[in-house]
Tab-separated table of C-alpha atoms in Angstrom:
chain	number	residue	atom	x	y	z
A	47	MET	CA	85.120	48.873	134.310
A	48	LEU	CA	87.843	50.430	132.239
A	49	SER	CA	89.614	53.610	133.222
A	50	PRO	CA	90.591	56.241	130.661
A	51	ALA	CA	94.181	55.787	129.591
A	52	PRO	CA	96.521	58.640	128.754
A	53	ALA	CA	97.156	57.067	125.361
A	54	PRO	CA	94.615	55.720	122.844
A	55	SER	CA	93.052	52.581	124.230
A	56	LEU	CA	92.710	49.498	122.055
A	57	ASN	CA	90.999	47.382	124.700
A	58	PHE	CA	87.636	46.328	123.245
A	59	GLY	CA	86.300	44.095	125.990
A	60	ARG	CA	82.916	42.448	125.814
A	61	TRP	CA	81.647	43.918	129.062
A	62	PRO	CA	80.049	47.351	129.393
A	63	ILE	CA	82.326	50.225	130.305
A	64	ALA	CA	81.215	52.986	132.630
A	65	PHE	CA	81.134	56.742	132.315
A	66	LEU	CA	83.438	58.654	134.609
A	67	PRO	CA	81.940	61.968	135.836
A	68	LEU	CA	84.057	64.183	133.557
A	69	THR	CA	83.490	61.960	130.529
A	70	ARG	CA	79.742	61.928	131.206
A	71	LEU	CA	79.726	65.736	131.362
A	72	VAL	CA	81.670	66.038	128.098
A	73	HIS	CA	79.321	63.547	126.441
A	74	SER	CA	76.273	65.566	127.522
A	75	VAL	CA	77.795	68.851	126.340
A	76	PHE	CA	78.626	67.442	122.918
A	77	GLU	CA	75.155	65.920	122.590
A	78	VAL	CA	73.525	69.288	123.272
A	79	ALA	CA	75.913	71.086	120.900
A	80	THR	CA	75.295	68.482	118.201
A	81	LEU	CA	71.535	68.775	118.550
A	82	ALA	CA	71.740	72.588	118.416
A	83	LEU	CA	73.782	72.515	115.189
A	84	LEU	CA	71.399	69.997	113.653
A	85	ILE	CA	68.448	72.250	114.432
A	86	CYS	CA	70.255	75.185	112.800
A	87	LEU	CA	71.016	73.091	109.708
A	88	LEU	CA	67.398	71.935	109.488
A	89	ILE	CA	66.231	75.548	109.727
A	90	LEU	CA	68.628	76.470	106.907
A	91	SER	CA	67.285	73.557	104.862
A	92	LEU	CA	63.713	74.689	105.511
A	93	LEU	CA	64.676	78.178	104.364
A	94	SER	CA	66.250	76.683	101.232
A	95	VAL	CA	63.086	74.731	100.443
A	96	SER	CA	61.045	77.914	100.918
A	97	PHE	CA	63.287	79.745	98.437
A	98	ILE	CA	63.003	76.885	95.926
A	99	LEU	CA	59.219	76.682	96.119
A	100	TYR	CA	58.789	80.458	96.084
A	101	LEU	CA	60.878	80.799	92.915
A	102	ARG	CA	59.072	77.865	91.344
A	103	ILE	CA	55.632	79.322	92.063
A	104	LYS	CA	56.589	82.836	91.053
A	105	SER	CA	58.137	81.626	87.784
A	106	ARG	CA	54.723	80.361	86.689
A	107	PHE	CA	53.426	83.928	86.637
A	108	ALA	CA	56.577	85.779	85.551
A	109	SER	CA	58.076	84.889	82.189
A	110	GLN	CA	61.395	86.456	83.232
A	111	LEU	CA	61.807	83.767	85.910
A	112	GLN	CA	60.821	80.680	83.935
A	113	ASN	CA	64.349	79.935	82.717
A	114	LEU	CA	65.901	80.960	86.015
A	115	SER	CA	64.082	78.234	87.961
A	116	CYS	CA	65.132	75.350	85.713
A	117	HIS	CA	67.332	73.724	88.379
A	118	TRP	CA	64.705	73.657	91.123
A	119	SER	CA	64.341	69.843	91.152
A	120	VAL	CA	68.076	69.162	91.581
A	121	ARG	CA	68.322	71.855	94.245
A	122	PHE	CA	65.426	70.219	96.056
A	123	LEU	CA	67.220	66.862	95.870
A	124	LEU	CA	70.344	68.445	97.367
A	125	VAL	CA	68.404	69.957	100.268
A	126	SER	CA	66.513	66.694	100.818
A	127	PHE	CA	69.726	64.733	101.313
A	128	ILE	CA	71.036	67.308	103.778
A	129	SER	CA	67.765	67.289	105.733
A	130	LEU	CA	67.647	63.495	105.875
A	131	TRP	CA	71.280	63.380	106.994
A	132	SER	CA	70.436	65.806	109.813
A	133	ILE	CA	67.544	63.626	110.952
A	134	ASN	CA	69.731	60.530	110.768
A	135	GLU	CA	72.334	62.237	112.967
A	136	CYS	CA	69.620	62.991	115.517
A	137	PHE	CA	68.904	59.260	115.711
A	138	ARG	CA	72.597	58.717	116.381
A	139	LEU	CA	72.399	60.612	119.677
A	140	PRO	CA	71.649	58.298	122.658
A	141	PHE	CA	69.621	60.983	124.440
A	142	PHE	CA	67.465	61.604	121.362
A	143	ARG	CA	66.889	57.886	120.803
A	144	ARG	CA	66.025	57.260	124.440
A	145	ARG	CA	63.682	60.268	124.666
A	146	TYR	CA	61.969	60.457	121.272
A	147	ILE	CA	62.287	57.053	119.582
A	148	TYR	CA	62.363	54.166	122.035
A	149	PRO	CA	59.169	55.185	123.908
A	150	PHE	CA	57.206	54.729	120.659
A	151	LEU	CA	58.761	51.367	119.775
A	152	PRO	CA	58.548	47.924	121.348
A	153	PRO	CA	61.421	47.278	123.770
A	154	LEU	CA	64.615	46.847	121.765
A	155	SER	CA	67.204	44.263	122.704
A	156	LEU	CA	70.883	45.153	122.783
A	157	SER	CA	71.455	43.335	119.492
A	158	GLN	CA	68.688	45.376	117.869
A	159	GLN	CA	70.221	48.607	119.159
A	160	ILE	CA	73.591	47.515	117.767
A	161	ASN	CA	71.961	46.851	114.383
A	162	PHE	CA	70.411	50.301	114.655
A	163	CYS	CA	73.938	51.767	114.847
A	164	LYS	CA	74.988	49.766	111.790
A	165	LEU	CA	71.996	51.047	109.853
A	166	ASN	CA	72.840	54.593	110.925
A	167	ILE	CA	76.375	54.240	109.539
A	168	ILE	CA	75.173	52.778	106.236
A	169	LEU	CA	72.635	55.567	105.779
A	170	SER	CA	75.088	58.306	106.736
A	171	LEU	CA	78.267	57.254	104.903
A	172	GLY	CA	76.671	55.132	102.195
A	173	LEU	CA	73.600	57.075	101.096
A	174	LEU	CA	72.994	60.513	102.583
A	175	GLN	CA	76.468	62.086	102.566
A	176	PRO	CA	77.396	60.652	99.144
A	177	GLY	CA	73.942	61.656	97.903
A	178	PHE	CA	74.493	65.234	99.021
A	179	LEU	CA	77.984	65.350	97.488
A	180	VAL	CA	76.873	63.785	94.195
A	181	SER	CA	73.885	66.158	93.973
A	182	LEU	CA	76.272	69.056	94.512
A	183	LEU	CA	78.501	67.732	91.720
A	184	PHE	CA	75.469	67.239	89.482
A	185	LEU	CA	74.468	70.866	90.015
A	186	LEU	CA	77.944	72.023	89.047
A	187	ASN	CA	77.975	69.920	85.884
A	188	ILE	CA	74.561	71.052	84.651
A	189	SER	CA	75.444	74.684	85.381
A	190	ILE	CA	77.442	74.782	82.136
A	191	ASN	CA	74.642	73.217	80.078
A	192	THR	CA	71.761	75.047	78.474
A	193	ARG	CA	69.191	72.285	78.869
A	194	SER	CA	66.900	71.982	81.835
A	195	PRO	CA	67.833	68.857	83.838
A	196	LYS	CA	65.323	66.138	84.661
A	197	ILE	CA	64.964	65.025	88.257
A	198	LEU	CA	64.850	61.362	87.195
A	199	SER	CA	68.313	61.574	85.643
A	200	ALA	CA	69.654	63.145	88.847
A	201	ILE	CA	68.113	60.400	91.006
A	202	VAL	CA	69.511	57.651	88.768
A	203	PHE	CA	72.924	59.343	88.784
A	204	VAL	CA	72.935	59.477	92.583
A	205	ALA	CA	71.612	55.919	92.985
A	206	LEU	CA	74.251	54.407	90.696
A	207	ILE	CA	77.013	55.941	92.798
A	208	CYS	CA	75.529	55.393	96.264
A	209	LEU	CA	74.412	51.784	95.796
A	210	PRO	CA	77.934	50.263	95.635
A	211	ILE	CA	78.985	52.236	98.726
A	212	CYS	CA	75.961	51.004	100.686
A	213	VAL	CA	76.667	47.405	99.656
A	214	LEU	CA	80.329	47.632	100.682
A	215	LEU	CA	79.419	49.158	104.037
A	216	TYR	CA	76.799	46.490	104.662
A	217	LEU	CA	79.274	43.725	103.883
A	218	SER	CA	81.981	45.295	106.046
A	219	LEU	CA	79.637	45.585	109.042
A	220	HIS	CA	77.805	42.248	108.794
A	221	TYR	CA	80.115	39.796	107.043
A	222	LEU	CA	83.635	41.117	107.557
A	223	PRO	CA	83.777	40.105	111.262
A	224	GLU	CA	82.697	36.547	110.390
A	225	ARG	CA	84.902	35.994	107.347
A	226	LEU	CA	88.149	37.696	108.364
A	227	THR	CA	90.099	37.769	111.591
A	228	LEU	CA	90.704	41.478	112.052
A	229	PRO	CA	91.065	43.752	115.095
A	230	PRO	CA	87.714	45.041	116.415
A	231	ILE	CA	88.513	48.603	115.306
A	232	PHE	CA	87.852	47.484	111.717
A	233	HIS	CA	84.241	46.463	112.244
A	234	ARG	CA	82.975	47.475	115.710
A	235	SER	CA	80.160	49.988	115.249
A	236	SER	CA	78.937	50.406	118.837
A	237	PHE	CA	79.920	50.345	122.502
A	238	LEU	CA	77.911	49.463	125.571
A	239	LEU	CA	78.185	51.954	128.429
A	240	ASP	CA	76.777	52.121	131.951
A	241	ASP	CA	75.540	55.518	133.114
A	242	ASP	CA	75.364	56.697	136.724
A	243	LEU	CA	71.830	55.282	137.057
A	244	GLY	CA	72.889	51.806	136.034
A	245	HIS	CA	71.244	52.045	132.603
A	246	GLU	CA	73.008	50.500	129.637
A	247	ILE	CA	73.583	52.939	126.768
A	248	VAL	CA	74.576	51.908	123.255
A	249	ILE	CA	77.013	54.444	121.783
A	250	CYS	CA	77.400	54.360	117.995
A	251	LYS	CA	80.873	54.791	116.555
A	252	TYR	CA	82.454	54.578	113.108
A	253	PRO	CA	84.611	51.485	112.492
A	254	LEU	CA	87.812	51.788	110.488
A	255	SER	CA	86.344	49.820	107.583
A	256	SER	CA	83.649	52.466	107.071
A	257	ALA	CA	86.278	55.224	107.099
A	258	ILE	CA	88.311	53.340	104.465
A	259	ILE	CA	85.304	52.776	102.184
A	260	PHE	CA	84.062	56.347	102.478
A	261	GLY	CA	87.625	57.619	102.073
A	262	ALA	CA	87.978	55.714	98.785
A	263	PHE	CA	84.784	57.342	97.530
A	264	VAL	CA	85.997	60.784	98.622
A	265	GLY	CA	89.330	60.249	96.850
A	266	VAL	CA	87.613	59.634	93.503
A	267	TYR	CA	84.997	62.300	94.168
A	268	ALA	CA	87.622	64.959	94.924
A	269	ILE	CA	89.242	64.507	91.500
A	270	VAL	CA	85.934	64.722	89.620
A	271	PHE	CA	84.776	67.651	91.769
A	272	LEU	CA	87.954	69.652	91.141
A	273	LEU	CA	87.668	69.049	87.390
A	274	ALA	CA	84.036	70.223	87.431
A	275	CYS	CA	84.956	73.358	89.389
A	276	TRP	CA	87.827	74.100	87.007
A	277	LYS	CA	85.485	73.743	84.019
A	278	VAL	CA	82.948	76.134	85.547
A	279	LEU	CA	85.653	78.651	86.448
A	280	SER	CA	86.985	78.566	82.887
A	281	LEU	CA	83.560	79.658	81.594
A	282	ALA	CA	82.629	82.150	84.301
A	283	ILE	CA	83.423	85.814	83.650
A	284	ASN	CA	81.461	87.234	86.553
A	285	LYS	CA	83.854	87.809	89.477
A	286	ARG	CA	81.107	87.105	91.970
A	287	ILE	CA	80.530	83.646	90.520
A	288	ARG	CA	84.252	82.911	90.478
A	289	ALA	CA	84.512	83.898	94.140
A	290	ARG	CA	81.610	81.613	95.054
A	291	ILE	CA	83.076	78.676	93.159
A	292	ASN	CA	86.440	79.175	94.846
A	293	ALA	CA	84.764	79.334	98.262
A	294	LEU	CA	82.721	76.201	97.525
A	295	THR	CA	85.775	74.310	96.276
A	296	ALA	CA	87.910	75.228	99.285
A	297	THR	CA	85.137	74.404	101.763
A	298	VAL	CA	84.283	71.011	100.277
A	299	MET	CA	87.906	69.901	99.932
A	300	ILE	CA	88.931	71.035	103.423
A	301	CYS	CA	85.841	69.586	105.121
A	302	LEU	CA	86.158	66.229	103.374
A	303	SER	CA	89.863	66.009	104.202
A	304	VAL	CA	89.185	66.811	107.852
A	305	GLN	CA	86.326	64.326	108.015
A	306	ILE	CA	88.300	61.419	106.569
A	307	GLY	CA	91.358	62.145	108.703
A	308	LEU	CA	89.424	62.420	111.950
A	309	LEU	CA	87.210	59.425	111.151
A	310	SER	CA	90.325	57.306	110.790
A	311	VAL	CA	91.869	58.611	114.011
A	312	SER	CA	88.708	58.412	116.137
A	313	VAL	CA	88.732	54.593	116.047
A	314	LEU	CA	91.759	54.623	118.380
A	315	TRP	CA	89.685	55.877	121.310
A	316	ASN	CA	86.781	54.341	123.184
A	317	PRO	CA	83.571	56.151	124.202
A	318	ASP	CA	84.788	56.250	127.802
A	319	GLU	CA	87.513	58.708	126.785
A	320	ILE	CA	87.069	62.429	126.196
A	321	LEU	CA	89.152	62.517	123.010
A	322	PHE	CA	86.646	60.196	121.358
A	323	TYR	CA	83.884	62.804	121.642
A	324	ILE	CA	86.187	65.607	120.517
A	325	PHE	CA	87.087	63.792	117.299
A	326	VAL	CA	83.532	62.642	116.597
A	327	PHE	CA	82.191	66.148	117.136
A	328	ALA	CA	84.870	67.608	114.842
A	329	VAL	CA	83.841	65.116	112.141
A	330	PHE	CA	80.223	66.161	112.591
A	331	VAL	CA	81.062	69.891	112.397
A	332	SER	CA	83.019	69.395	109.164
A	333	VAL	CA	79.960	67.837	107.515
A	334	VAL	CA	77.644	70.570	108.839
A	335	VAL	CA	79.909	73.320	107.483
A	336	CYS	CA	80.126	71.623	104.083
A	337	ALA	CA	76.337	71.208	103.899
A	338	ALA	CA	75.593	74.766	105.054
A	339	VAL	CA	78.011	76.307	102.548
A	340	GLY	CA	76.618	74.096	99.781
A	341	GLU	CA	73.054	75.218	100.484
A	342	SER	CA	74.072	78.855	100.735
A	343	ILE	CA	76.094	78.956	97.497
A	344	LEU	CA	74.037	76.602	95.327
A	345	VAL	CA	70.508	77.243	96.599
A	346	ILE	CA	69.873	80.412	98.597
A	347	ARG	CA	72.199	82.895	96.874
A	348	PRO	CA	71.367	81.861	93.280
A	349	ILE	CA	67.629	82.022	93.934
A	350	SER	CA	67.978	85.372	95.685
A	351	ASP	CA	69.870	86.698	92.665
A	352	ALA	CA	67.343	85.173	90.270
A	353	LEU	CA	64.506	86.942	92.052
A	354	SER	CA	66.360	90.237	91.826
A	355	VAL	CA	67.015	89.643	88.121
A	356	GLY	CA	63.353	88.800	87.635
A	357	THR	CA	62.338	92.224	88.884
A	358	CYS	CA	64.334	93.875	86.119
A	359	ARG	CA	62.414	95.027	83.070
A	360	LYS	CA	62.430	92.524	80.229
A	361	GLY	CA	64.804	93.685	77.547
A	362	THR	CA	67.259	95.203	80.010
A	363	THR	CA	70.715	93.701	79.813
A	364	ALA	CA	71.306	91.484	82.831
A	365	SER	CA	74.594	90.140	84.025
A	366	TYR	CA	73.510	86.590	84.701
A	367	GLY	CA	75.621	83.478	84.975
A	368	THR	CA	78.657	84.106	82.820
A	369	GLY	CA	77.768	87.745	82.360
A	370	ARG	CA	76.720	87.108	78.748
A	371	VAL	CA	72.969	87.142	79.210
A	372	SER	CA	71.248	90.059	77.577
A	373	ASN	CA	67.965	91.196	76.020
A	374	GLY	CA	66.015	89.401	78.714
A	375	VAL	CA	66.985	85.968	77.442
A	376	SER	CA	68.573	83.627	79.961
A	377	GLY	CA	69.279	79.914	79.806
A	378	CYS	CA	69.790	77.414	82.539
A	379	GLY	CA	73.574	77.703	82.179
A	380	LEU	CA	75.628	79.231	84.951
A	381	GLY	CA	72.532	80.794	86.428
A	382	VAL	CA	72.610	77.996	88.989
A	383	LEU	CA	75.525	79.776	90.626
A	384	ARG	CA	74.623	83.398	90.257
């Protein structure tokens, strides 16, 4: 049994390590807090889906809303990625797996539980988070176009970007340990712990290789995202839209920077140390904040504004998107952000 060290521990022994009472308490608190935030994010996603479907249904009976609902499919894709990421994070929690997953599955060996952690990392950093970020970028790019986007083009766009990341993560988790002699922090995705009842618990953690791969994606994404935001800001006259774009830009950039930095640092601690849970929880919160702000600015607020615009009498000048929409005619354009 290892004891928590005052400095970051790099001892990755093969034997299970045990929870100390304080560490076990901190682990339980962070699990409950994580589950509570995930429930809140899922509720926000459900609200977003309700807004999307309500606008879509209402636009079929109100000609004023037909052009305002042209981005519903891409918005739905954005919310879907956030919802799936939330569910995937629930599976990451040992308590949730032990209580709501394992009882309905055949007994899983330790190697199968370790592979479960690897799959969780690939889905989170390779598919769901990049999918959410790329969908957000896609929404920004089509906001300056006048054509209604097709959901198939959005799915292909997301798949082309996420597929290489998933492949790199898979190779780094399954083949990197066999091909290269590297410290365990580069590829170890789980730890085996003993609780106070003598049960073995598999704790998932992010290896350094996954942080490097996701960080490379974020580096390229940040440049493209900033260019897209600058292009939208150069066309937006409405101060409200400019404020929302600035808030979205600041939130995404800060949250991604925090996530990458803390992901890289968290590999220095083991799950038997309190700092490990602090860093992992901070990484989780940064993603939740980014997702919640994205849904609020790109889904809920635009649809709420579109519904209010739809109640106006046709022919009345409406400040929509860039503030140039008048005579009841509105395109897809910057309406995605109004």
